[in-house]
Coordinates of C-alpha atoms in Angstrom, one line a residue:
M1101 CA 0.0 0.0 0.0
L1102 CA 1.3 3.4 -0.9
T1103 CA 2.1 5.9 1.8
P1104 CA 0.6 9.4 1.6
A1105 CA 4.0 10.7 0.6
Q1106 CA 4.4 8.1 -2.2
R1107 CA 0.9 8.8 -3.5
H1108 CA 1.6 12.6 -3.5
F1109 CA 4.9 12.1 -5.4
Q1110 CA 3.2 9.9 -8.0
K1111 CA 0.5 12.5 -8.5
V1112 CA 2.9 15.4 -8.9
M1113 CA 5.1 13.6 -11.3
A1114 CA 2.2 12.5 -13.4
E1115 CA 0.8 16.1 -13.5
R1116 CA 4.2 17.5 -14.5
R1117 CA 4.8 14.9 -17.1
G1118 CA 1.6 16.1 -18.8
Q1119 CA 2.4 19.8 -18.6
A1120 CA 6.0 19.8 -19.7
D1121 CA 7.0 19.6 -23.4
E1122 CA 10.0 17.6 -22.4
E1123 CA 10.4 15.4 -19.4
S1124 CA 13.0 16.3 -16.8
D1125 CA 15.2 13.6 -15.4
I1126 CA 13.1 13.4 -12.3
Q1127 CA 9.9 13.0 -14.3
R1128 CA 11.4 10.4 -16.6
T1129 CA 12.7 8.5 -13.6
A1130 CA 9.2 8.6 -12.0
H1131 CA 7.6 7.3 -15.1
E1132 CA 10.2 4.6 -15.4
Q1133 CA 9.5 3.6 -11.8
I1134 CA 5.8 3.3 -12.4
L1135 CA 6.4 1.3 -15.6
H1136 CA 8.7 -1.0 -13.6
R1137 CA 6.0 -1.5 -11.1
L1138 CA 3.6 -2.3 -13.9
R1139 CA 6.0 -4.8 -15.4
M1140 CA 6.4 -6.6 -12.1
D1141 CA 2.7 -6.8 -11.6
L1142 CA 2.2 -8.1 -15.1
S1143 CA 4.8 -10.8 -14.4
R1144 CA 2.9 -11.9 -11.4
L1145 CA -0.3 -12.1 -13.3
S1146 CA 1.2 -14.1 -16.1
G1147 CA 1.8 -17.0 -13.6
V1148 CA -1.9 -17.3 -12.9
Q1149 CA -4.4 -19.2 -15.1
S1150 CA -7.7 -18.4 -13.4
E1151 CA -9.3 -15.2 -14.7
E1152 CA -11.2 -14.8 -11.5
T1153 CA -8.0 -15.0 -9.5
K1154 CA -6.4 -12.5 -11.8
A1155 CA -9.3 -10.1 -11.3
E1156 CA -8.9 -10.3 -7.6
M1157 CA -5.1 -9.6 -7.9
K1158 CA -5.7 -6.6 -10.2
K1159 CA -8.2 -5.2 -7.7
S1160 CA -5.5 -5.4 -5.0
M1161 CA -2.9 -3.9 -7.3
L1162 CA -4.9 -0.8 -8.4
P1163 CA -4.5 1.2 -5.2
E1164 CA -0.7 1.2 -5.8
Y1165 CA -1.3 3.4 -8.8
E1166 CA -3.8 5.9 -7.3
G1167 CA -1.4 8.8 -7.3
W1168 CA -0.4 8.3 -10.9
I1169 CA -4.0 8.0 -12.0
E1170 CA -5.1 11.2 -10.2
G1171 CA -2.1 13.2 -11.5
T1172 CA -2.7 12.0 -15.1
L1173 CA -6.4 12.8 -15.0
D1174 CA -5.8 16.2 -13.4
G1175 CA -3.0 17.1 -15.8
D1176 CA -5.2 16.0 -18.8
S1177 CA -2.4 16.1 -21.3
G1178 CA -3.5 13.2 -23.4
R1179 CA 0.1 11.9 -23.6
Q1180 CA 0.4 8.3 -24.6
D1181 CA 0.9 6.2 -21.4
E1182 CA 0.8 2.4 -21.2
V1183 CA 0.3 2.6 -17.5
I1184 CA -3.0 4.4 -17.9
T1185 CA -4.3 2.2 -20.7
R1186 CA -3.4 -1.0 -18.8
L1187 CA -5.1 0.3 -15.6
M1188 CA -8.3 1.0 -17.6
V1189 CA -8.3 -2.7 -18.7
W1190 CA -7.6 -3.8 -15.1
A1191 CA -10.5 -1.7 -13.7
I1192 CA -12.9 -3.3 -16.2
D1193 CA -11.6 -6.8 -15.4
C1194 CA -12.1 -6.4 -11.7
R1195 CA -15.4 -4.6 -12.2
D1196 CA -14.4 -1.3 -10.7
Y1197 CA -16.7 0.4 -13.1
A1198 CA -16.4 3.9 -11.5
L1199 CA -12.7 3.9 -12.2
A1200 CA -13.1 2.2 -15.5
L1201 CA -15.4 5.0 -16.7
R1202 CA -13.0 7.7 -15.5
L1203 CA -10.0 6.2 -17.2
G1204 CA -12.1 5.2 -20.2
R1205 CA -13.3 8.7 -20.8
Y1206 CA -9.8 10.1 -20.7
V1207 CA -8.3 7.3 -22.9
V1208 CA -11.1 7.6 -25.5
R1209 CA -11.2 11.4 -25.6
H1210 CA -7.4 11.6 -26.2
G1211 CA -7.3 8.7 -28.6
L1212 CA -4.7 6.7 -26.6
T1213 CA -3.9 3.3 -28.0
L1214 CA -4.0 0.0 -26.2
P1215 CA -1.0 -2.3 -26.1
D1216 CA -0.5 -4.2 -29.3
N1217 CA -1.8 -7.5 -28.0
F1218 CA -5.3 -6.1 -27.6
N1219 CA -5.9 -5.6 -31.4
R1220 CA -8.7 -3.2 -30.7
T1221 CA -9.2 0.5 -30.3
A1222 CA -9.8 1.8 -26.8
A1223 CA -13.4 2.7 -27.6
T1224 CA -14.1 -0.8 -29.1
F1225 CA -12.5 -2.5 -26.1
L1226 CA -14.4 -0.4 -23.6
T1227 CA -17.7 -1.0 -25.4
E1228 CA -17.3 -4.8 -25.7
E1229 CA -15.9 -5.4 -22.2
M1230 CA -18.3 -3.2 -20.4
S1231 CA -21.2 -5.0 -22.2
K1232 CA -20.0 -8.5 -21.7
P1233 CA -20.9 -9.1 -18.0
L1234 CA -24.6 -8.1 -18.4
L1235 CA -24.9 -10.1 -21.6
T1236 CA -23.6 -13.1 -19.9
L1237 CA -26.0 -12.6 -16.9
A1238 CA -28.9 -12.1 -19.3
A1239 CA -28.1 -15.3 -21.1
A1240 CA -27.8 -17.3 -17.9
D1241 CA -31.0 -15.9 -16.3
A1242 CA -33.8 -14.7 -18.5
D1243 CA -35.5 -13.1 -15.5
A1244 CA -32.5 -11.4 -14.0
D1245 CA -33.0 -7.7 -13.1
L1246 CA -30.2 -5.8 -14.9
S1247 CA -31.5 -2.3 -14.1
S1248 CA -28.4 -1.6 -12.0
G1249 CA -26.4 -1.4 -15.2
I1250 CA -28.4 1.3 -16.9
A1251 CA -26.4 4.3 -15.6
V1252 CA -23.0 2.6 -16.3
L1253 CA -23.9 1.5 -19.8
D1254 CA -25.5 4.8 -20.7
E1255 CA -22.3 6.5 -19.7
V1256 CA -20.3 4.1 -21.9
A1257 CA -22.6 5.0 -24.8
E1258 CA -22.0 8.7 -24.1
I1259 CA -18.2 8.2 -24.0
V1260 CA -17.9 6.3 -27.3
A1261 CA -20.7 8.2 -29.1
D1262 CA -18.3 9.8 -31.6
S1263 CA -15.9 6.9 -31.8
D1264 CA -15.5 4.7 -34.9
M1265 CA -16.1 1.0 -34.2
P1266 CA -17.6 -2.0 -36.0
D1267 CA -21.4 -1.9 -36.2
V1268 CA -21.7 -5.3 -34.5
V1269 CA -19.9 -3.9 -31.4
R1270 CA -22.2 -0.9 -31.1
A1271 CA -25.2 -3.2 -31.7
K1272 CA -24.0 -5.2 -28.7
L1273 CA -24.0 -2.1 -26.5
C1274 CA -27.5 -1.2 -27.7
K1275 CA -28.7 -4.7 -26.9
T1276 CA -27.2 -4.6 -23.5
R1277 CA -28.7 -1.2 -22.7
A1278 CA -32.1 -2.5 -23.8
L1279 CA -31.8 -5.6 -21.7
A1280 CA -30.9 -3.5 -18.6
R1281 CA -34.3 -1.8 -19.1
R1282 CA -36.4 -4.9 -19.7
S1283 CA -37.7 -5.2 -16.2
A1284 CA -39.2 -1.7 -16.2
T1285 CA -42.9 -1.2 -15.8
D1286 CA -43.3 2.4 -17.1
I1287 CA -44.0 3.1 -20.7
T1288 CA -41.1 5.5 -21.1
T1289 CA -38.4 3.1 -20.1
K1290 CA -40.0 0.2 -22.1
A1291 CA -40.1 2.5 -25.2
E1292 CA -36.4 3.3 -24.7
A1293 CA -35.7 -0.4 -24.5
L1294 CA -37.7 -1.1 -27.7
A1295 CA -35.8 1.7 -29.6
L1296 CA -32.5 0.3 -28.5
F1297 CA -33.4 -3.2 -29.5
R1298 CA -34.4 -1.9 -32.9
E1299 CA -31.2 0.0 -33.3
A1300 CA -29.3 -3.2 -32.4
L1301 CA -31.1 -5.1 -35.1
T1302 CA -30.5 -2.3 -37.6
R1303 CA -26.8 -2.4 -36.9
N1304 CA -26.6 -6.2 -36.8
P1305 CA -29.4 -8.3 -38.2
N1306 CA -28.0 -11.3 -36.3
A1307 CA -28.1 -9.5 -32.9
G1308 CA -30.7 -11.9 -31.6
V1309 CA -33.3 -9.4 -30.5
K1310 CA -36.3 -10.1 -32.7
K1311 CA -38.2 -11.9 -30.0
E1312 CA -37.6 -9.1 -27.5
I1313 CA -38.8 -6.5 -30.1
A1314 CA -42.0 -8.4 -30.6
T1315 CA -42.7 -8.8 -26.9
L1316 CA -41.8 -5.2 -26.0
A1317 CA -43.9 -3.8 -28.9
R1318 CA -46.9 -5.5 -27.5
D1319 CA -46.2 -4.3 -24.0
V1320 CA -45.7 -0.7 -25.2
K1321 CA -48.9 -0.8 -27.2
K1322 CA -50.9 -2.1 -24.3
L1323 CA -49.4 0.5 -21.9
S1324 CA -50.1 3.2 -24.4
A1325 CA -53.7 2.1 -24.6
D1326 CA -53.9 2.1 -20.8
G1327 CA -52.4 5.6 -20.6
G1328 CA -49.1 4.2 -19.4
T1329 CA -50.4 3.0 -16.1
G1330 CA -52.6 -0.1 -16.7
E1331 CA -55.4 1.5 -14.6
S1332 CA -58.0 1.3 -17.4
D1333 CA -58.1 -2.4 -17.2
A1334 CA -59.0 -2.3 -13.6
A1335 CA -61.5 0.4 -14.1
S1336 CA -63.1 -1.6 -17.0
T1337 CA -63.2 -4.6 -14.8
D1338 CA -64.9 -2.7 -12.0
K1339 CA -67.4 -1.2 -14.4
T1340 CA -68.3 -4.6 -15.9
D1341 CA -68.6 -6.1 -12.5
G1342 CA -70.9 -3.3 -11.3
A1343 CA -73.1 -3.6 -14.4
A1344 CA -73.5 -7.3 -14.0
E1345 CA -75.2 -7.1 -10.6
P1346 CA -78.5 -5.3 -11.7
V1347 CA -78.8 -7.6 -14.6
T1348 CA -78.7 -10.6 -12.3
E1349 CA -81.2 -9.0 -9.9
K1350 CA -83.5 -8.2 -12.7
T1351 CA -83.3 -11.7 -14.1
T1352 CA -84.0 -13.2 -10.7
A1353 CA -87.0 -10.9 -10.2
A1354 CA -88.3 -11.8 -13.6
S1355 CA -87.9 -15.5 -12.9
A1356 CA -89.7 -15.1 -9.6
A1357 CA -92.5 -13.2 -11.3
G1358 CA -92.8 -15.9 -13.9
K1359 CA -93.1 -18.6 -11.2
A1360 CA -95.8 -16.6 -9.5
T1361 CA -97.7 -16.3 -12.7
A1362 CA -97.3 -20.0 -13.4
R1363 CA -98.7 -20.8 -10.0
K1364 CA -101.7 -18.4 -10.5
T1365 CA -102.4 -20.0 -13.9
T1366 CA -102.3 -23.5 -12.4
T1367 CA -104.7 -22.5 -9.7
R1368 CA -107.2 -21.1 -12.1
A1369 CA -107.0 -24.2 -14.3
A1370 CA -107.7 -26.4 -11.3
T1371 CA -110.7 -24.3 -10.3
G1372 CA -112.1 -24.5 -13.8
K1373 CA -111.8 -28.3 -13.8
A1374 CA -113.6 -28.6 -10.5
A1375 CA -116.5 -26.5 -11.7
T1376 CA -116.9 -28.7 -14.8
R1377 CA -117.0 -31.9 -12.8
K1378 CA -119.7 -30.6 -10.3
P1379 CA -122.7 -30.8 -12.7
A1380 CA -121.7 -34.3 -13.8
S1381 CA -121.8 -35.4 -10.2
Q1382 CA -125.3 -33.9 -9.6
K1383 CA -126.8 -35.6 -12.7
K1384 CA -125.5 -39.0 -11.7
N1385 CA -127.0 -38.6 -8.2

C-alpha cells in the first residue's frame, strides 16, 4: 500500500509529465518507476491461469497506482501512457466500473492506443468489455434484473458516441442497454428499450433481438392504450362487475314473477276443472 508521501509524489510527477513539453530527469525517472511496477505486476499475473483470481489480484494492485491515476487525469495532457491504458483494462476486469469509466473517458477522448496484444481501439474494447458481464448474466438468467447497469452502460454510450467501431460492437452495446431496461414497468423506459433493441437489429441483423422486439412492442402498445399505467383495465373490470349485478337481480326478479304467474295460472286451471266436474256429479245422483 502506498504511503501518503508516495501517493503525492506519483500525483505530482504525473501532472508535471503532462504539462512539460520535455520530461525532466526526475519526471522520466518517476515514469520509469511506475512502468517498472507495472511490469512486475504483469509478471505476477502471467503466472496465474484463473481469470477470477487474476481479477482479484488486479483489484488489490490498483491502489498502488492511485497517485499516478489522479495526477494524469488532473493534468489532462493526453500523452500516450501504457500505465493508464493498462489500468483501464484492469479496472474493467475487476469490475471497478467507476474507475473504468473515469479512465475510459480520458483514454477515448485523447485517442490513446492500447498495447498491441489487444488488437482493438480503446473505444471498441471499452464498449465490448463493459457490455459482456450483463450479456452473460442475461443469457444465464432470462428473469435477472439488470437495471443496476443502466447508468453505467448509458455513460459508456456517451463516452464512445463519436468513436469509430464495428457496427456489431455498437449493436452489442445497444442490446445490453435495452436488456438493462427490460424489467421496467413504465412506458417511457420500455419504449427506450424497444428503440435500443431496434437499433441493435439495424446495426446487426444477427443481434438476436427479434423476439424481444415483438414482446416489447406488444407491451408498449398495451401500456399506451392504458395511458401508461394499466389502470384502465382495472376500471373496466370494476365497471363490468358493477353492471353485472343489476342484470342478475332483474333476471332473478323476472324469474320469480314468472313462477308466481305460473302458480296463479295452475290454480285457475284447477278451479275450472272442479267447476266442470260438479254438474256431472249432480246428474249422476
